[in-house]
Amino acid sequence: MDHGPAVELGVDHASGKKSRLGVLFFILYTIVYGIFVAIGVTNYEALGKPVFGNQNLAVIYGFGLIVFAIVLGLIYNWLCTKYENELNKEE
């Protein structure tokens, strides 16, 4: 039983910009995560050193990665909405 789509979807003229932005953010996050992994592989003792509020670098960096991913997601959503509003206007 196929009832079809709930809404009519048109052409998304912003899809190219959104795709490029997603790839850019993915690469940016991968670089930041790669630095964390590189520290763990090359100098794992550094991850055990306290850096802030008696928490070690591993905990601070790990929570930082989570917060960074959330912030990137919010920025991505904001920019994609802006692109869609600019490029998908009714003519």
Tab-separated table of N, CA and C in Angstrom:
chain	number	residue	atom	x	y	z
A	1	MET	N	0.839	-1.189	0.000
A	1	MET	CA	0.000	0.000	0.000
A	1	MET	C	0.872	1.236	0.000
A	2	ASP	N	1.047	1.817	-1.141
A	2	ASP	CA	1.836	3.033	-1.260
A	2	ASP	C	0.880	4.211	-1.375
A	3	HIS	N	1.009	5.110	-0.422
A	3	HIS	CA	0.157	6.302	-0.444
A	3	HIS	C	0.828	7.479	-1.115
A	4	GLY	N	2.091	7.310	-1.537
A	4	GLY	CA	2.815	8.387	-2.203
A	4	GLY	C	3.415	9.347	-1.199
A	5	PRO	N	4.141	10.306	-1.701
A	5	PRO	CA	4.799	11.262	-0.800
A	5	PRO	C	3.784	12.166	-0.102
A	6	ALA	N	4.123	12.584	1.122
A	6	ALA	CA	3.230	13.446	1.889
A	6	ALA	C	3.226	14.868	1.351
A	7	VAL	N	4.346	15.265	0.745
A	7	VAL	CA	4.432	16.619	0.180
A	7	VAL	C	5.023	16.527	-1.214
A	8	GLU	N	4.752	17.523	-2.021
A	8	GLU	CA	5.359	17.610	-3.340
A	8	GLU	C	6.758	18.183	-3.197
A	9	LEU	N	7.749	17.453	-3.676
A	9	LEU	CA	9.124	17.926	-3.613
A	9	LEU	C	9.536	18.407	-4.994
A	10	GLY	N	10.106	19.606	-5.038
A	10	GLY	CA	10.581	20.144	-6.298
A	10	GLY	C	12.068	19.943	-6.434
A	11	VAL	N	12.639	20.645	-7.386
A	11	VAL	CA	14.080	20.572	-7.608
A	11	VAL	C	14.771	21.426	-6.555
A	12	ASP	N	15.808	20.861	-5.946
A	12	ASP	CA	16.577	21.601	-4.939
A	12	ASP	C	17.781	22.224	-5.633
A	13	HIS	N	17.717	23.515	-5.885
A	13	HIS	CA	18.815	24.198	-6.557
A	13	HIS	C	20.018	24.402	-5.639
A	14	ALA	N	19.838	24.195	-4.368
A	14	ALA	CA	20.921	24.394	-3.408
A	14	ALA	C	21.664	23.096	-3.091
A	15	SER	N	21.305	22.006	-3.717
A	15	SER	CA	21.899	20.721	-3.338
A	15	SER	C	23.402	20.673	-3.583
A	16	GLY	N	23.887	21.310	-4.652
A	16	GLY	CA	25.324	21.315	-4.918
A	16	GLY	C	26.102	22.029	-3.823
A	17	LYS	N	25.600	23.215	-3.434
A	17	LYS	CA	26.278	23.972	-2.371
A	17	LYS	C	26.220	23.217	-1.050
A	18	LYS	N	25.092	22.595	-0.775
A	18	LYS	CA	24.947	21.845	0.477
A	18	LYS	C	25.886	20.647	0.500
A	19	SER	N	26.031	19.992	-0.633
A	19	SER	CA	26.938	18.844	-0.705
A	19	SER	C	28.381	19.266	-0.474
A	20	ARG	N	28.796	20.354	-1.135
A	20	ARG	CA	30.172	20.838	-0.950
A	20	ARG	C	30.420	21.249	0.489
A	21	LEU	N	29.467	21.907	1.102
A	21	LEU	CA	29.605	22.314	2.499
A	21	LEU	C	29.713	21.092	3.409
A	22	GLY	N	28.916	20.066	3.151
A	22	GLY	CA	28.985	18.854	3.954
A	22	GLY	C	30.337	18.169	3.846
A	23	VAL	N	30.868	18.118	2.638
A	23	VAL	CA	32.191	17.507	2.445
A	23	VAL	C	33.260	18.334	3.141
A	24	LEU	N	33.166	19.652	3.046
A	24	LEU	CA	34.131	20.534	3.712
A	24	LEU	C	34.107	20.325	5.226
A	25	PHE	N	32.929	20.272	5.803
A	25	PHE	CA	32.817	20.066	7.250
A	25	PHE	C	33.307	18.673	7.645
A	26	PHE	N	33.050	17.684	6.804
A	26	PHE	CA	33.537	16.337	7.073
A	26	PHE	C	35.062	16.312	7.109
A	27	ILE	N	35.687	16.965	6.122
A	27	ILE	CA	37.153	17.014	6.077
A	27	ILE	C	37.688	17.755	7.293
A	28	LEU	N	37.059	18.876	7.651
A	28	LEU	CA	37.490	19.648	8.821
A	28	LEU	C	37.416	18.803	10.093
A	29	TYR	N	36.314	18.098	10.281
A	29	TYR	CA	36.165	17.269	11.479
A	29	TYR	C	37.160	16.113	11.468
A	30	THR	N	37.376	15.538	10.294
A	30	THR	CA	38.332	14.430	10.187
A	30	THR	C	39.739	14.884	10.562
A	31	ILE	N	40.114	16.085	10.161
A	31	ILE	CA	41.438	16.618	10.519
A	31	ILE	C	41.551	16.778	12.030
A	32	VAL	N	40.541	17.373	12.657
A	32	VAL	CA	40.580	17.579	14.109
A	32	VAL	C	40.603	16.230	14.833
A	33	TYR	N	39.811	15.280	14.365
A	33	TYR	CA	39.808	13.949	14.966
A	33	TYR	C	41.139	13.238	14.733
A	34	GLY	N	41.709	13.422	13.542
A	34	GLY	CA	43.004	12.819	13.224
A	34	GLY	C	44.105	13.317	14.138
A	35	ILE	N	44.048	14.582	14.509
A	35	ILE	CA	45.032	15.124	15.456
A	35	ILE	C	44.908	14.406	16.795
A	36	PHE	N	43.675	14.175	17.239
A	36	PHE	CA	43.448	13.451	18.494
A	36	PHE	C	44.037	12.040	18.419
A	37	VAL	N	43.790	11.365	17.311
A	37	VAL	CA	44.319	10.013	17.136
A	37	VAL	C	45.847	10.046	17.064
A	38	ALA	N	46.396	11.043	16.363
A	38	ALA	CA	47.850	11.151	16.242
A	38	ALA	C	48.499	11.366	17.608
A	39	ILE	N	47.875	12.177	18.444
A	39	ILE	CA	48.407	12.374	19.798
A	39	ILE	C	48.381	11.047	20.550
A	40	GLY	N	47.285	10.312	20.414
A	40	GLY	CA	47.172	9.035	21.109
A	40	GLY	C	48.183	8.001	20.639
A	41	VAL	N	48.537	8.048	19.369
A	41	VAL	CA	49.474	7.065	18.819
A	41	VAL	C	50.917	7.458	19.100
A	42	THR	N	51.229	8.735	18.922
A	42	THR	CA	52.627	9.156	19.026
A	42	THR	C	53.059	9.539	20.435
A	43	ASN	N	52.117	10.053	21.242
A	43	ASN	CA	52.487	10.521	22.583
A	43	ASN	C	51.318	10.271	23.538
A	44	TYR	N	51.034	9.020	23.776
A	44	TYR	CA	49.840	8.693	24.569
A	44	TYR	C	49.934	9.169	26.014
A	45	GLU	N	51.164	9.388	26.527
A	45	GLU	CA	51.274	9.912	27.899
A	45	GLU	C	50.680	11.318	28.001
A	46	ALA	N	50.727	12.070	26.902
A	46	ALA	CA	50.190	13.435	26.912
A	46	ALA	C	48.685	13.433	27.164
A	47	LEU	N	47.994	12.377	26.712
A	47	LEU	CA	46.542	12.328	26.912
A	47	LEU	C	46.174	12.154	28.386
A	48	GLY	N	47.095	11.655	29.190
A	48	GLY	CA	46.819	11.444	30.609
A	48	GLY	C	47.142	12.629	31.493
A	49	LYS	N	47.734	13.662	30.921
A	49	LYS	CA	48.107	14.820	31.725
A	49	LYS	C	46.894	15.715	31.971
A	50	PRO	N	46.748	16.184	33.218
A	50	PRO	CA	45.626	17.089	33.514
A	50	PRO	C	45.833	18.440	32.832
A	51	VAL	N	44.741	18.932	32.228
A	51	VAL	CA	44.840	20.202	31.508
A	51	VAL	C	43.836	21.240	31.999
A	52	PHE	N	42.685	20.782	32.498
A	52	PHE	CA	41.656	21.752	32.887
A	52	PHE	C	40.778	21.134	33.969
A	53	GLY	N	40.716	21.772	35.122
A	53	GLY	CA	39.840	21.305	36.193
A	53	GLY	C	40.106	19.877	36.621
A	54	ASN	N	41.348	19.476	36.694
A	54	ASN	CA	41.751	18.131	37.105
A	54	ASN	C	41.309	17.045	36.115
A	55	GLN	N	40.932	17.436	34.908
A	55	GLN	CA	40.577	16.471	33.846
A	55	GLN	C	41.753	16.365	32.890
A	56	ASN	N	41.976	15.161	32.405
A	56	ASN	CA	43.113	14.991	31.499
A	56	ASN	C	42.759	15.389	30.070
A	57	LEU	N	43.802	15.439	29.251
A	57	LEU	CA	43.631	15.890	27.871
A	57	LEU	C	42.680	14.995	27.087
A	58	ALA	N	42.690	13.701	27.353
A	58	ALA	CA	41.814	12.778	26.620
A	58	ALA	C	40.342	13.113	26.854
A	59	VAL	N	39.981	13.396	28.098
A	59	VAL	CA	38.580	13.711	28.416
A	59	VAL	C	38.196	15.061	27.802
A	60	ILE	N	39.052	16.052	27.989
A	60	ILE	CA	38.746	17.390	27.464
A	60	ILE	C	38.665	17.352	25.937
A	61	TYR	N	39.621	16.703	25.297
A	61	TYR	CA	39.626	16.615	23.831
A	61	TYR	C	38.421	15.819	23.350
A	62	GLY	N	38.085	14.737	24.028
A	62	GLY	CA	36.941	13.919	23.632
A	62	GLY	C	35.628	14.687	23.717
A	63	PHE	N	35.421	15.383	24.842
A	63	PHE	CA	34.201	16.206	24.929
A	63	PHE	C	34.254	17.358	23.937
A	64	GLY	N	35.447	17.878	23.695
A	64	GLY	CA	35.590	18.928	22.689
A	64	GLY	C	35.192	18.445	21.308
A	65	LEU	N	35.530	17.207	20.977
A	65	LEU	CA	35.130	16.648	19.681
A	65	LEU	C	33.610	16.548	19.573
A	66	ILE	N	32.965	16.155	20.663
A	66	ILE	CA	31.500	16.051	20.650
A	66	ILE	C	30.869	17.426	20.465
A	67	VAL	N	31.345	18.396	21.223
A	67	VAL	CA	30.810	19.759	21.121
A	67	VAL	C	31.088	20.327	19.731
A	68	PHE	N	32.278	20.066	19.204
A	68	PHE	CA	32.641	20.541	17.868
A	68	PHE	C	31.699	19.965	16.812
A	69	ALA	N	31.374	18.674	16.931
A	69	ALA	CA	30.454	18.048	15.975
A	69	ALA	C	29.062	18.683	16.062
A	70	ILE	N	28.610	18.964	17.269
A	70	ILE	CA	27.296	19.606	17.427
A	70	ILE	C	27.299	21.001	16.828
A	71	VAL	N	28.358	21.759	17.077
A	71	VAL	CA	28.454	23.119	16.537
A	71	VAL	C	28.509	23.076	15.009
A	72	LEU	N	29.290	22.153	14.460
A	72	LEU	CA	29.334	22.019	12.996
A	72	LEU	C	27.955	21.671	12.440
A	73	GLY	N	27.227	20.804	13.119
A	73	GLY	CA	25.884	20.453	12.673
A	73	GLY	C	24.942	21.639	12.681
A	74	LEU	N	25.028	22.447	13.720
A	74	LEU	CA	24.177	23.641	13.795
A	74	LEU	C	24.536	24.645	12.700
A	75	ILE	N	25.826	24.845	12.480
A	75	ILE	CA	26.259	25.762	11.420
A	75	ILE	C	25.833	25.223	10.055
A	76	TYR	N	25.978	23.919	9.857
A	76	TYR	CA	25.567	23.303	8.588
A	76	TYR	C	24.076	23.525	8.347
A	77	ASN	N	23.279	23.283	9.361
A	77	ASN	CA	21.832	23.468	9.225
A	77	ASN	C	21.489	24.920	8.915
A	78	TRP	N	22.120	25.840	9.590
A	78	TRP	CA	21.855	27.267	9.380
A	78	TRP	C	22.230	27.679	7.958
A	79	LEU	N	23.426	27.262	7.509
A	79	LEU	CA	23.872	27.644	6.168
A	79	LEU	C	23.027	26.982	5.079
A	80	CYS	N	22.653	25.723	5.268
A	80	CYS	CA	21.818	25.040	4.270
A	80	CYS	C	20.442	25.685	4.167
A	81	THR	N	19.877	26.066	5.291
A	81	THR	CA	18.588	26.766	5.254
A	81	THR	C	18.712	28.085	4.512
A	82	LYS	N	19.822	28.778	4.740
A	82	LYS	CA	20.066	30.047	4.045
A	82	LYS	C	20.199	29.816	2.539
A	83	TYR	N	20.959	28.791	2.136
A	83	TYR	CA	21.109	28.486	0.706
A	83	TYR	C	19.773	28.127	0.079
A	84	GLU	N	18.985	27.311	0.783
A	84	GLU	CA	17.688	26.913	0.237
A	84	GLU	C	16.768	28.113	0.077
A	85	ASN	N	16.768	29.006	1.052
A	85	ASN	CA	15.914	30.188	0.952
A	85	ASN	C	16.352	31.108	-0.178
A	86	GLU	N	17.647	31.182	-0.427
A	86	GLU	CA	18.145	32.057	-1.487
A	86	GLU	C	17.952	31.459	-2.878
A	87	LEU	N	18.195	30.149	-3.012
A	87	LEU	CA	18.239	29.534	-4.342
A	87	LEU	C	16.944	28.842	-4.755
A	88	ASN	N	16.051	28.595	-3.841
A	88	ASN	CA	14.808	27.896	-4.179
A	88	ASN	C	13.594	28.805	-4.084
A	89	LYS	N	13.784	30.078	-4.374
A	89	LYS	CA	12.655	31.008	-4.341
A	89	LYS	C	11.712	30.712	-5.499
A	90	GLU	N	10.443	30.910	-5.235
A	90	GLU	CA	9.433	30.759	-6.287
A	90	GLU	C	9.573	31.905	-7.261
A	91	GLU	N	9.520	31.591	-8.526
A	91	GLU	CA	9.640	32.664	-9.531
A	91	GLU	C	8.296	32.989	-10.123
